Tab-separated table of C-alpha atoms and ligand atoms in Angstrom:
chain	number	residue	atom	x	y	z
A	355	UNK	CA	0.927	6.164	-55.709
A	356	UNK	CA	3.615	8.159	-54.871
A	357	UNK	CA	6.734	5.953	-53.420
A	358	UNK	CA	8.882	6.655	-50.482
A	359	UNK	CA	11.624	6.206	-51.780
A	360	UNK	CA	14.693	8.363	-51.285
A	361	UNK	CA	12.402	10.937	-49.562
A	362	UNK	CA	14.367	13.494	-47.956
A	363	UNK	CA	13.203	13.988	-44.238
A	364	UNK	CA	11.442	11.124	-43.144
A	365	UNK	CA	7.874	11.743	-42.534
A	366	UNK	CA	7.384	9.925	-38.987
A	367	UNK	CA	3.613	10.505	-38.972
A	368	UNK	CA	2.763	7.479	-41.110
A	369	UNK	CA	3.030	3.677	-40.620
A	370	UNK	CA	4.269	2.828	-44.210
A	371	UNK	CA	1.410	3.391	-46.940
A	372	UNK	CA	2.896	4.831	-49.420
A	373	UNK	CA	1.438	8.318	-50.052
A	374	UNK	CA	2.797	11.770	-50.318
A	375	UNK	CA	0.881	14.072	-47.826
A	376	UNK	CA	0.324	17.635	-49.768
A	377	UNK	CA	-0.719	19.589	-47.380
A	378	UNK	CA	-0.711	19.253	-43.391
A	379	UNK	CA	-2.784	21.377	-41.585
A	380	UNK	CA	-2.372	20.112	-38.132
A	381	UNK	CA	-4.684	20.937	-35.160
A	382	UNK	CA	-7.632	22.132	-37.452
A	383	UNK	CA	-9.896	19.281	-36.228
A	384	UNK	CA	-8.865	19.444	-33.158
A	385	UNK	CA	-8.344	15.909	-31.966
A	386	UNK	CA	-5.850	16.836	-29.583
A	387	UNK	CA	-7.072	17.213	-25.573
A	388	UNK	CA	-6.369	19.814	-23.021
A	389	UNK	CA	-2.976	19.860	-21.412
A	390	UNK	CA	-4.582	19.191	-18.115
A	391	UNK	CA	-4.296	15.551	-19.036
A	392	UNK	CA	-0.295	15.822	-19.200
A	393	UNK	CA	-0.673	14.787	-15.352
A	394	UNK	CA	-2.711	11.703	-16.383
A	395	UNK	CA	-0.011	10.897	-18.682
A	396	UNK	CA	2.696	10.985	-15.871
A	397	UNK	CA	0.856	8.597	-13.538
A	398	UNK	CA	0.099	6.174	-16.378
A	399	UNK	CA	3.673	6.429	-17.107
A	400	UNK	CA	3.912	7.620	-20.618
A	401	UNK	CA	6.376	10.397	-19.234
A	402	UNK	CA	8.977	7.572	-18.238
A	403	UNK	CA	11.196	7.386	-21.284
A	404	UNK	CA	12.385	3.865	-22.028
A	405	UNK	CA	14.788	4.602	-25.239
A	406	UNK	CA	17.863	3.832	-23.969
A	407	UNK	CA	17.689	4.147	-20.255
A	408	UNK	CA	15.008	3.678	-17.749
A	409	UNK	CA	14.553	6.359	-15.081
A	410	UNK	CA	12.919	6.387	-11.716
A	411	UNK	CA	9.165	7.905	-11.586
A	412	UNK	CA	10.443	10.341	-9.473
A	413	UNK	CA	13.140	11.965	-11.602
A	414	UNK	CA	11.210	11.429	-14.816
A	415	UNK	CA	8.795	14.426	-13.617
A	416	UNK	CA	11.900	16.514	-14.472
A	417	UNK	CA	13.448	15.219	-17.478
A	418	UNK	CA	9.788	14.718	-19.195
A	419	UNK	CA	10.345	16.525	-22.861
A	420	UNK	CA	8.745	19.839	-22.622
A	421	UNK	CA	5.858	18.556	-24.961
A	422	UNK	CA	4.516	15.427	-23.262
A	423	UNK	CA	2.287	12.985	-24.957
A	424	UNK	CA	-0.639	14.364	-26.350
A	425	UNK	CA	-4.006	12.916	-25.537
A	426	UNK	CA	-6.691	11.998	-27.785
A	427	UNK	CA	-9.985	14.103	-27.680
A	428	UNK	CA	-12.864	12.501	-30.036
A	429	UNK	CA	-16.316	11.490	-29.354
A	430	UNK	CA	-16.733	8.113	-27.602
A	431	UNK	CA	-13.088	7.773	-27.055
A	432	UNK	CA	-10.698	7.418	-24.090
A	433	UNK	CA	-8.769	10.453	-23.263
A	434	UNK	CA	-5.769	8.549	-22.305
A	435	UNK	CA	-5.105	7.311	-25.941
A	436	UNK	CA	-2.043	8.935	-27.405
A	437	UNK	CA	-2.268	10.801	-30.482
A	438	UNK	CA	0.701	9.963	-33.185
A	439	UNK	CA	-0.737	12.165	-35.726
A	440	UNK	CA	-3.257	14.285	-36.124
A	441	UNK	CA	-3.774	13.990	-40.218
A	442	UNK	CA	-4.460	11.231	-40.833
A	443	UNK	CA	-5.605	10.665	-37.437
A	444	UNK	CA	-3.558	8.070	-35.585
A	445	UNK	CA	-3.766	7.409	-31.716
A	446	UNK	CA	-2.491	4.547	-29.605
A	447	UNK	CA	-3.433	2.900	-26.148
A	448	UNK	CA	-0.772	3.133	-23.359
A	449	UNK	CA	-0.298	-0.605	-22.318
A	450	UNK	CA	-1.972	-0.020	-19.227
A	451	UNK	CA	-5.197	1.040	-21.144
A	452	UNK	CA	-5.136	-2.714	-22.340
A	453	UNK	CA	-5.896	-4.228	-19.188
A	454	UNK	CA	-9.332	-5.457	-20.260
A	455	UNK	CA	-9.731	-8.893	-21.182
A	456	UNK	CA	-11.750	-7.426	-24.144
A	457	UNK	CA	-10.674	-4.191	-25.224
A	458	UNK	CA	-13.650	-1.705	-24.943
A	459	UNK	CA	-14.512	0.270	-28.128
A	460	UNK	CA	-13.399	3.672	-26.383
A	461	UNK	CA	-9.845	2.178	-25.632
A	462	UNK	CA	-9.172	0.907	-28.717
A	463	UNK	CA	-6.460	2.300	-31.023
A	464	UNK	CA	-6.933	4.607	-34.617
A	465	UNK	CA	-4.914	4.303	-37.528
A	466	UNK	CA	-6.149	6.051	-40.608
A	467	UNK	CA	-4.339	6.400	-43.692
A	468	UNK	CA	-6.763	9.140	-45.281
A	469	UNK	CA	-9.756	11.189	-44.570
A	470	UNK	CA	-12.225	9.861	-41.988
A	471	UNK	CA	-15.586	9.818	-44.051
A	472	UNK	CA	-18.964	11.008	-42.736
A	473	UNK	CA	-20.948	8.215	-41.107
A	474	UNK	CA	-23.250	6.070	-42.928
A	475	UNK	CA	-26.807	7.898	-43.468
A	476	UNK	CA	-28.443	4.547	-44.188
A	477	UNK	CA	-25.969	1.548	-42.809
A	478	UNK	CA	-28.356	-1.249	-43.923
A	479	UNK	CA	-27.828	0.039	-47.247
A	480	UNK	CA	-24.207	0.016	-47.301
A	481	UNK	CA	-23.040	-2.404	-50.497
A	482	UNK	CA	-19.803	-4.305	-51.241
A	483	UNK	CA	-19.144	-5.659	-54.704
A	484	UNK	CA	-17.050	-8.677	-54.910
A	485	UNK	CA	-15.637	-8.902	-58.618
A	486	UNK	CA	-12.663	-10.092	-60.428
A	487	UNK	CA	-11.600	-13.975	-60.515
A	488	UNK	CA	-14.868	-15.332	-59.958
A	489	UNK	CA	-17.734	-16.821	-61.608
A	490	UNK	CA	-20.218	-14.422	-60.193
A	491	UNK	CA	-19.985	-10.953	-59.474
A	492	UNK	CA	-21.604	-10.057	-56.123
A	493	UNK	CA	-23.093	-6.864	-55.108
A	494	UNK	CA	-24.133	-7.557	-51.359
A	495	UNK	CA	-25.933	-4.848	-49.174
A	496	UNK	CA	-25.122	-5.019	-45.086
A	497	UNK	CA	-28.739	-6.421	-44.857
A	498	UNK	CA	-28.245	-9.114	-47.002
A	499	UNK	CA	-24.927	-9.978	-45.638
A	500	UNK	CA	-26.480	-10.149	-42.250
A	501	UNK	CA	-29.553	-12.371	-44.004
A	502	UNK	CA	-27.505	-14.850	-46.287
A	503	UNK	CA	-24.504	-15.801	-44.473
A	504	UNK	CA	-24.106	-17.577	-41.111
A	505	UNK	CA	-22.889	-14.947	-38.425
A	506	UNK	CA	-20.159	-15.435	-35.766
A	507	UNK	CA	-18.906	-13.135	-32.949
A	508	UNK	CA	-14.996	-13.983	-32.209
A	509	UNK	CA	-12.656	-12.056	-30.129
A	510	UNK	CA	-9.326	-11.322	-31.967
A	511	UNK	CA	-6.393	-9.277	-31.980
A	512	UNK	CA	-6.073	-6.350	-34.555
A	513	UNK	CA	-2.607	-5.185	-34.609
A	514	UNK	CA	-1.287	-2.128	-36.759
A	515	UNK	CA	1.973	-3.765	-38.793
A	516	UNK	CA	4.099	-0.841	-37.670
A	517	UNK	CA	3.045	-1.695	-33.589
A	518	UNK	CA	6.574	-1.807	-31.876
A	519	UNK	CA	8.453	0.930	-34.448
A	520	UNK	CA	9.622	3.325	-31.988
A	521	UNK	CA	11.996	0.988	-30.793
A	522	UNK	CA	13.860	0.826	-33.874
A	523	UNK	CA	17.389	2.645	-33.953
A	524	UNK	CA	17.655	4.551	-35.889
A	525	UNK	CA	14.272	5.545	-36.044
A	526	UNK	CA	12.224	3.529	-39.094
A	527	UNK	CA	9.461	5.806	-41.001
A	528	UNK	CA	6.091	5.971	-40.031
A	529	UNK	CA	3.991	6.755	-36.622
A	530	UNK	CA	6.167	6.044	-33.532
A	531	UNK	CA	4.027	3.109	-31.850
A	532	UNK	CA	5.105	1.755	-28.721
A	533	UNK	CA	3.017	-1.294	-28.185
A	534	UNK	CA	-0.533	0.301	-28.093
A	535	UNK	CA	-1.242	-0.138	-31.747
A	536	UNK	CA	-2.988	-3.347	-30.823
A	537	UNK	CA	-6.310	-4.365	-29.478
A	538	UNK	CA	-8.515	-7.180	-28.920
A	539	UNK	CA	-12.300	-7.140	-29.606
A	540	UNK	CA	-15.483	-9.113	-30.213
A	541	UNK	CA	-15.965	-8.921	-33.864
A	542	UNK	CA	-19.383	-9.853	-35.457
A	543	UNK	CA	-19.803	-10.659	-38.931
A	544	UNK	CA	-19.408	-13.315	-41.505
A	545	UNK	CA	-16.472	-15.605	-42.935
A	546	UNK	CA	-15.156	-13.766	-46.044
A	547	UNK	CA	-14.999	-17.367	-47.154
A	548	UNK	CA	-18.507	-18.096	-47.540
A	549	UNK	CA	-18.931	-15.129	-49.564
A	550	UNK	CA	-16.101	-15.930	-51.692
A	551	UNK	CA	-17.642	-19.618	-52.133
A	552	UNK	CA	-21.006	-18.066	-53.250
A	553	UNK	CA	-19.177	-15.822	-55.574
A	554	UNK	CA	-17.223	-18.867	-56.916
A	555	UNK	CA	-13.467	-18.457	-57.248
A	556	UNK	CA	-12.107	-19.459	-60.246
A	557	UNK	CA	-8.471	-21.364	-60.343
A	558	UNK	CA	-6.925	-18.269	-61.437
A	559	UNK	CA	-7.979	-16.634	-57.901
A	560	UNK	CA	-4.767	-15.798	-56.183
A	561	UNK	CA	-4.852	-12.707	-54.253
A	562	UNK	CA	-7.494	-10.274	-52.712
A	563	UNK	CA	-7.540	-6.498	-53.550
A	564	UNK	CA	-9.342	-4.132	-51.089
A	565	UNK	CA	-11.095	-1.132	-51.715
A	566	UNK	CA	-12.662	1.406	-49.222
A	567	UNK	CA	-14.676	4.665	-49.072
A	568	UNK	CA	-12.202	6.763	-47.301
A	569	UNK	CA	-10.657	9.615	-49.672
A	570	UNK	CA	-7.231	10.076	-49.792
A	571	UNK	CA	-5.805	13.043	-47.603
A	572	UNK	CA	-4.967	14.909	-50.479
A	573	UNK	CA	-9.043	14.567	-51.383
A	574	UNK	CA	-8.133	13.286	-54.674
A	575	UNK	CA	-10.761	10.774	-55.100
A	576	UNK	CA	-8.893	8.638	-57.935
A	577	UNK	CA	-6.155	7.663	-55.264
A	578	UNK	CA	-7.087	5.027	-52.921
A	579	UNK	CA	-5.947	6.058	-49.375
A	580	UNK	CA	-5.134	2.395	-48.790
A	581	UNK	CA	-5.464	-0.927	-50.903
A	582	UNK	CA	-4.106	-3.932	-49.510
A	583	UNK	CA	-4.892	-7.576	-50.060
A	584	UNK	CA	-3.928	-10.691	-48.866
A	585	UNK	CA	-3.299	-14.148	-50.524
A	586	UNK	CA	-6.133	-16.419	-51.409
A	587	UNK	CA	-5.701	-18.873	-48.694
A	588	UNK	CA	-5.906	-16.199	-45.962
A	589	UNK	CA	-8.892	-14.934	-47.146
A	590	UNK	CA	-10.155	-18.201	-47.263
A	591	UNK	CA	-9.385	-18.421	-43.543
A	592	UNK	CA	-12.765	-18.749	-41.690
A	593	UNK	CA	-11.643	-16.469	-39.256
A	594	UNK	CA	-10.972	-13.652	-41.986
A	595	UNK	CA	-14.010	-11.799	-41.525
A	596	UNK	CA	-16.333	-9.053	-43.033
A	597	UNK	CA	-17.552	-7.696	-39.925
A	598	UNK	CA	-20.382	-4.907	-38.902
A	599	UNK	CA	-20.105	-5.202	-34.953
A	600	UNK	CA	-17.674	-4.391	-32.557
A	601	UNK	CA	-18.010	-5.211	-28.820
A	602	UNK	CA	-21.816	-6.095	-29.439
A	603	UNK	CA	-22.426	-2.993	-30.796
A	604	UNK	CA	-22.715	-1.460	-34.557
A	605	UNK	CA	-19.035	-0.985	-35.786
A	606	UNK	CA	-18.463	2.947	-35.044
A	607	UNK	CA	-17.391	5.041	-37.907
A	608	UNK	CA	-13.941	5.598	-36.912
A	609	UNK	CA	-13.341	1.923	-37.047
A	610	UNK	CA	-14.437	1.168	-40.314
A	611	UNK	CA	-18.284	1.021	-39.984
A	612	UNK	CA	-20.649	0.220	-41.176
A	613	UNK	CA	-18.622	-2.781	-42.756
A	614	UNK	CA	-15.079	-3.650	-42.438
A	615	UNK	CA	-12.783	-6.472	-42.885
A	616	UNK	CA	-10.595	-8.340	-39.962
A	617	UNK	CA	-7.860	-10.361	-41.216
A	618	UNK	CA	-6.553	-11.533	-37.808
A	619	UNK	CA	-3.163	-12.304	-37.208
A	620	UNK	CA	-2.043	-10.059	-40.148
A	621	UNK	CA	-0.922	-6.458	-40.134
A	622	UNK	CA	-4.194	-4.251	-39.519
A	623	UNK	CA	-3.781	-2.617	-42.742
A	624	UNK	CA	-5.164	-5.739	-44.552
A	625	UNK	CA	-8.295	-5.244	-42.477
A	626	UNK	CA	-9.943	-2.521	-44.830
A	627	UNK	CA	-12.204	-0.250	-42.955
A	628	UNK	CA	-15.315	1.279	-44.606
A	629	UNK	CA	-15.157	-1.829	-47.237
A	630	UNK	CA	-16.659	-1.180	-50.437
A	631	UNK	CA	-14.980	-3.679	-53.131
A	632	UNK	CA	-12.957	-6.628	-52.991
A	633	UNK	CA	-11.475	-7.477	-56.559
A	634	UNK	CA	-10.059	-10.781	-56.693
A	635	UNK	CA	-6.906	-11.053	-58.594
A	636	UNK	CA	-4.690	-13.187	-60.528
A	637	UNK	CA	-1.638	-12.211	-58.939
A	638	UNK	CA	-0.096	-10.242	-55.917
A	639	UNK	CA	-2.134	-6.775	-55.457
A	640	UNK	CA	-0.180	-3.772	-56.175
A	641	UNK	CA	-2.449	-1.129	-54.629
A	642	UNK	CA	-1.580	1.415	-52.133
A	643	UNK	CA	0.516	0.017	-49.376
A	644	UNK	CA	1.524	-3.287	-51.300
A	645	UNK	CA	5.154	-2.321	-52.715
A	646	UNK	CA	8.194	-0.881	-52.419
A	647	UNK	CA	9.045	-0.949	-48.684
A	648	UNK	CA	5.373	-0.826	-47.397
A	649	UNK	CA	4.335	-3.433	-44.991
A	650	UNK	CA	7.636	-5.438	-46.085
A	651	UNK	CA	10.497	-6.768	-44.107
A	652	UNK	CA	14.066	-7.524	-45.315
A	653	UNK	CA	14.994	-10.942	-46.841
A	654	UNK	CA	18.659	-10.900	-46.138
A	655	UNK	CA	18.926	-8.593	-42.776
A	656	UNK	CA	20.252	-5.300	-43.733
A	657	UNK	CA	22.402	-2.529	-42.230
A	658	UNK	CA	20.138	-0.255	-39.946
A	659	UNK	CA	19.844	2.894	-41.541
A	660	UNK	CA	20.609	2.073	-45.092
A	661	UNK	CA	18.402	2.546	-47.796
A	662	UNK	CA	17.530	-1.133	-48.995
A	663	UNK	CA	17.038	-2.470	-52.004
A	664	UNK	CA	13.273	-3.052	-52.932
A	665	UNK	CA	13.884	-6.582	-54.246
A	666	UNK	CA	15.009	-7.734	-50.747
A	667	UNK	CA	11.897	-7.666	-49.299
A	668	UNK	CA	9.071	-9.670	-48.685
A	669	UNK	CA	5.483	-8.740	-47.530
A	670	UNK	CA	5.124	-9.311	-44.058
A	671	UNK	CA	2.047	-11.495	-43.025
A	672	UNK	CA	1.623	-13.111	-39.774
A	673	UNK	CA	2.826	-10.502	-37.099
A	674	UNK	CA	5.502	-11.599	-34.634
A	675	UNK	CA	4.665	-12.614	-30.888
A	676	UNK	CA	4.618	-9.766	-28.571
A	677	UNK	CA	3.747	-9.688	-24.783
A	678	UNK	CA	2.722	-6.458	-22.539
A	679	UNK	CA	2.393	-5.876	-18.992
A	680	UNK	CA	-1.088	-4.143	-18.884
A	681	UNK	CA	-0.775	-3.716	-14.677
A	682	UNK	CA	0.654	-1.880	-13.265
A	683	UNK	CA	1.374	0.942	-15.378
A	684	UNK	CA	4.964	1.990	-16.294
A	685	UNK	CA	5.830	4.783	-13.433
A	686	UNK	CA	3.876	3.299	-10.761
A	687	UNK	CA	4.711	3.810	-7.306
A	688	UNK	CA	4.302	1.357	-4.321
A	689	UNK	CA	4.790	1.920	-0.466
A	690	UNK	CA	7.617	1.109	1.279
A	691	UNK	CA	7.985	-2.403	2.471
A	692	UNK	CA	6.103	-3.742	-0.560
A	693	UNK	CA	7.702	-6.994	-1.105
A	694	UNK	CA	5.310	-8.814	-3.609
A	695	UNK	CA	3.931	-7.546	-6.927
A	696	UNK	CA	0.645	-8.818	-8.623
A	697	UNK	CA	1.140	-8.428	-12.511
A	698	UNK	CA	-0.984	-8.653	-15.375
A	699	UNK	CA	-0.779	-8.493	-18.927
A	700	UNK	CA	-1.459	-9.912	-22.264
A	701	UNK	CA	0.408	-11.700	-25.246
A	702	UNK	CA	-0.592	-12.972	-28.718
A	703	UNK	CA	1.493	-13.961	-31.746
A	704	UNK	CA	-0.036	-13.527	-34.945
A	705	UNK	CA	-1.270	-16.545	-36.535
A	706	UNK	CA	0.419	-18.793	-33.857
A	707	UNK	CA	-0.602	-18.924	-30.569
A	708	UNK	CA	1.411	-17.904	-27.147
A	709	UNK	CA	3.194	-20.756	-25.204
A	710	UNK	CA	5.091	-19.224	-22.440
A	711	UNK	CA	5.138	-15.876	-20.973
A	712	UNK	CA	7.735	-14.866	-18.674
A	713	UNK	CA	8.534	-12.313	-16.531
A	714	UNK	CA	11.982	-10.772	-14.981
A	715	UNK	CA	12.612	-8.028	-12.150
A	716	UNK	CA	16.382	-8.391	-12.498
A	717	UNK	CA	16.758	-7.346	-15.914
A	718	UNK	CA	16.625	-10.537	-17.510
A	719	UNK	CA	19.312	-12.315	-15.229
A	720	UNK	CA	16.342	-14.566	-13.821
A	721	UNK	CA	12.996	-15.406	-15.233
A	722	UNK	CA	9.738	-16.771	-13.857
A	723	UNK	CA	7.041	-18.312	-15.646
A	724	UNK	CA	3.439	-16.280	-15.789
A	725	UNK	CA	-0.098	-17.962	-15.836
A	726	UNK	CA	-1.208	-17.888	-18.968
A	727	UNK	CA	-4.645	-18.158	-19.892
A	728	UNK	CA	-6.081	-19.880	-23.351
A	729	UNK	CA	-7.287	-18.262	-26.177
A	730	UNK	CA	-11.033	-18.077	-26.244
A	731	UNK	CA	-10.873	-18.772	-29.878
A	732	UNK	CA	-8.113	-18.790	-32.489
A	733	UNK	CA	-6.618	-15.391	-32.835
A	734	UNK	CA	-7.679	-13.951	-29.418
A	735	UNK	CA	-4.827	-12.968	-27.295
A	736	UNK	CA	-4.158	-14.675	-24.056
A	737	UNK	CA	-4.120	-12.851	-20.765
A	738	UNK	CA	-1.233	-13.763	-18.217
A	739	UNK	CA	-0.779	-12.940	-14.815
A	740	UNK	CA	2.405	-13.394	-12.330
A	741	UNK	CA	3.327	-12.464	-8.774
A	742	UNK	CA	6.898	-11.341	-8.231
A	743	UNK	CA	8.963	-11.005	-5.198
A	744	UNK	CA	11.047	-7.768	-4.743
A	745	UNK	CA	13.858	-7.954	-2.566
A	746	UNK	CA	13.907	-4.511	-1.125
A	747	UNK	CA	12.606	-1.274	-1.672
A	748	UNK	CA	13.854	0.809	-4.529
A	749	UNK	CA	13.918	1.054	-8.380
A	750	UNK	CA	12.815	-2.015	-10.162
A	751	UNK	CA	12.136	-2.570	-13.846
A	752	UNK	CA	9.606	-5.357	-15.032
A	753	UNK	CA	10.541	-7.338	-18.311
A	754	UNK	CA	8.380	-9.384	-19.845
A	755	UNK	CA	8.791	-11.825	-23.029
A	756	UNK	CA	6.399	-14.000	-24.805
A	757	UNK	CA	7.552	-17.355	-26.635
A	758	UNK	CA	4.967	-18.472	-29.614
A	759	UNK	CA	3.777	-21.946	-30.368
A	760	UNK	CA	6.949	-22.694	-32.462
A	761	UNK	CA	9.203	-21.702	-29.900
A	762	UNK	CA	10.370	-18.255	-31.173
A	763	UNK	CA	10.575	-15.479	-28.244
A	764	UNK	CA	10.795	-11.972	-28.413
A	765	UNK	CA	14.124	-10.522	-28.345
A	766	UNK	CA	15.459	-7.966	-26.028
A	767	UNK	CA	15.782	-5.374	-28.894
A	768	UNK	CA	13.854	-4.427	-31.963
A	769	UNK	CA	15.910	-6.105	-34.608
A	770	UNK	CA	16.143	-6.810	-38.272
A	771	UNK	CA	15.828	-3.134	-38.894
A	772	UNK	CA	13.758	-2.336	-42.062
A	773	UNK	CA	13.124	1.320	-43.474
A	774	UNK	CA	9.463	1.495	-42.385
A	775	UNK	CA	10.226	-0.182	-38.952
A	776	UNK	CA	8.070	-3.740	-39.405
A	777	UNK	CA	8.343	-6.587	-37.104
A	778	UNK	CA	9.777	-4.729	-33.831
A	779	UNK	CA	8.641	-6.966	-30.952
A	780	UNK	CA	11.176	-6.117	-28.210
A	781	UNK	CA	9.891	-7.321	-24.801
A	782	UNK	CA	7.955	-5.034	-22.971
A	783	UNK	CA	9.459	-3.081	-20.079
A	784	UNK	CA	8.056	-1.153	-17.421
A	785	UNK	CA	9.689	0.892	-14.351
A	786	UNK	CA	8.578	0.749	-10.781
A	787	UNK	CA	9.597	2.315	-7.654
A	788	UNK	CA	9.122	0.962	-4.133
A	789	UNK	CA	9.255	3.212	-1.081
B	291	LIG	N1	-10.144	2.062	-45.532
B	291	LIG	C1	-9.036	2.141	-44.746
B	291	LIG	N2	-9.048	0.987	-44.041
B	291	LIG	C2	-8.161	0.807	-43.149
B	291	LIG	C3	-7.001	1.892	-42.853
B	291	LIG	C4	-7.068	3.135	-43.714
B	291	LIG	O1	-6.824	3.956	-43.448
B	291	LIG	N3	-8.088	3.066	-44.618
B	291	LIG	N4	-5.818	1.729	-41.859
B	291	LIG	C5	-5.253	0.323	-41.720
B	291	LIG	C6	-4.367	0.314	-40.914
B	291	LIG	S1	-3.202	0.760	-41.247
B	291	LIG	C7	-4.972	-0.315	-39.562
B	291	LIG	S2	-3.629	-0.896	-38.287
B	291	LIG	C8	-6.384	-0.512	-39.198
B	291	LIG	C9	-6.588	0.067	-38.025
B	291	LIG	O2	-8.132	-0.178	-37.370
B	291	LIG	P1	-8.527	0.863	-36.660
B	291	LIG	O3	-8.561	2.133	-36.753
B	291	LIG	O4	-10.067	0.504	-36.427
B	291	LIG	O5	-8.143	0.308	-35.350
B	291	LIG	O6	-7.133	-0.468	-40.383
B	291	LIG	C10	-6.841	-0.956	-41.506
B	291	LIG	N5	-7.771	-0.518	-42.395
B	292	LIG	MO1	-1.689	-0.158	-39.392
């Protein structure tokens, strides 16, 4: 696997799995929607730049970059999704499309590292292998997974390790996610732990290594497109699942169907799609996306923009706390005289829960507690609501910040810079215009 060390001209189209893209034939597969959708982009607010200064919706029209957000055109997918990369196909969900309690599949973000495989012809015959540091190597078809183990459905957040990356300065390498590399779906499947118990873990079992059917972008079958793993303790978490259902339907091909992993709370890259094999190892896995700076954060904080020493990095495990305003959308306009705004949003915190969400309408000078719902089950996100008063017409920003169950709050800015931009969980901000 090629490493990204010292690569000239950062490739901003990827979120950290270490690969070299040999040839890029942009647009050939035509995942981009028509330009007519640019208008929708402006309404839902993606035309409102938030890099350094926020600008009112009115003037955003005039200052928007010539090439606005590119909207996704993909069967079964909402055209409001924004394409971050075409090859591999990566698309995020604007915050305002994450307004449902359960993220509908059509709105769920897409992240691929390699080629998208053809849909399986006979899903029930799909096989996964469990091998390595186990007493009994298992080979199980989807049909057997469904009939031999206890089935559960759980609503859990899946979040890309690079979510929030676009807020880093200087820019970090990878897909420039805003906050939309996340969604919360109902996943149906079985506990990976039950399968590992059936296989019988040896005392030497330390780490998992996940393998899948998607080809590397280059088409080279000897290179996995992505192969990550987790500590055996996380693999044994009853919420770490092998799933075949998403929101009550068979898991769609684009989301890894027929069978994928969902390792909630940890970077989405551990949740292998098109799962074919889990190899149990006696040491940390070193597959594609495990080494160097991939899905790793600095131990000793580094100078932003510097190259970094791989020895100073640790694997990112639980994702940091994050909150979103899902309604209104950034750039929303309200009629003159509007004195009150009803806000809705979501918050989650990796392996932890969210203790509080606060909102501000005055750039953080004062904060108001939002009403926060309980998670449906562990790893579910928590929906929040708040009503805020506005003193006058004019331009306002709404900021939201969440605090996790250990008391750690979102920072004002993406901090603790690292080369591939993980852990960026700055407060979410939207701008609204009254009158
Ligand atoms: N086989 C395989 N599994 C994969 C990936 C991939 O490229 N190949 N991408 C990972 C990453 S980086 C993320 S964030 C999630 C995204 O899942 P989704 O596309 O269903 O949203 O899948 C993970 N599983
Ligand atoms: Mo990811």
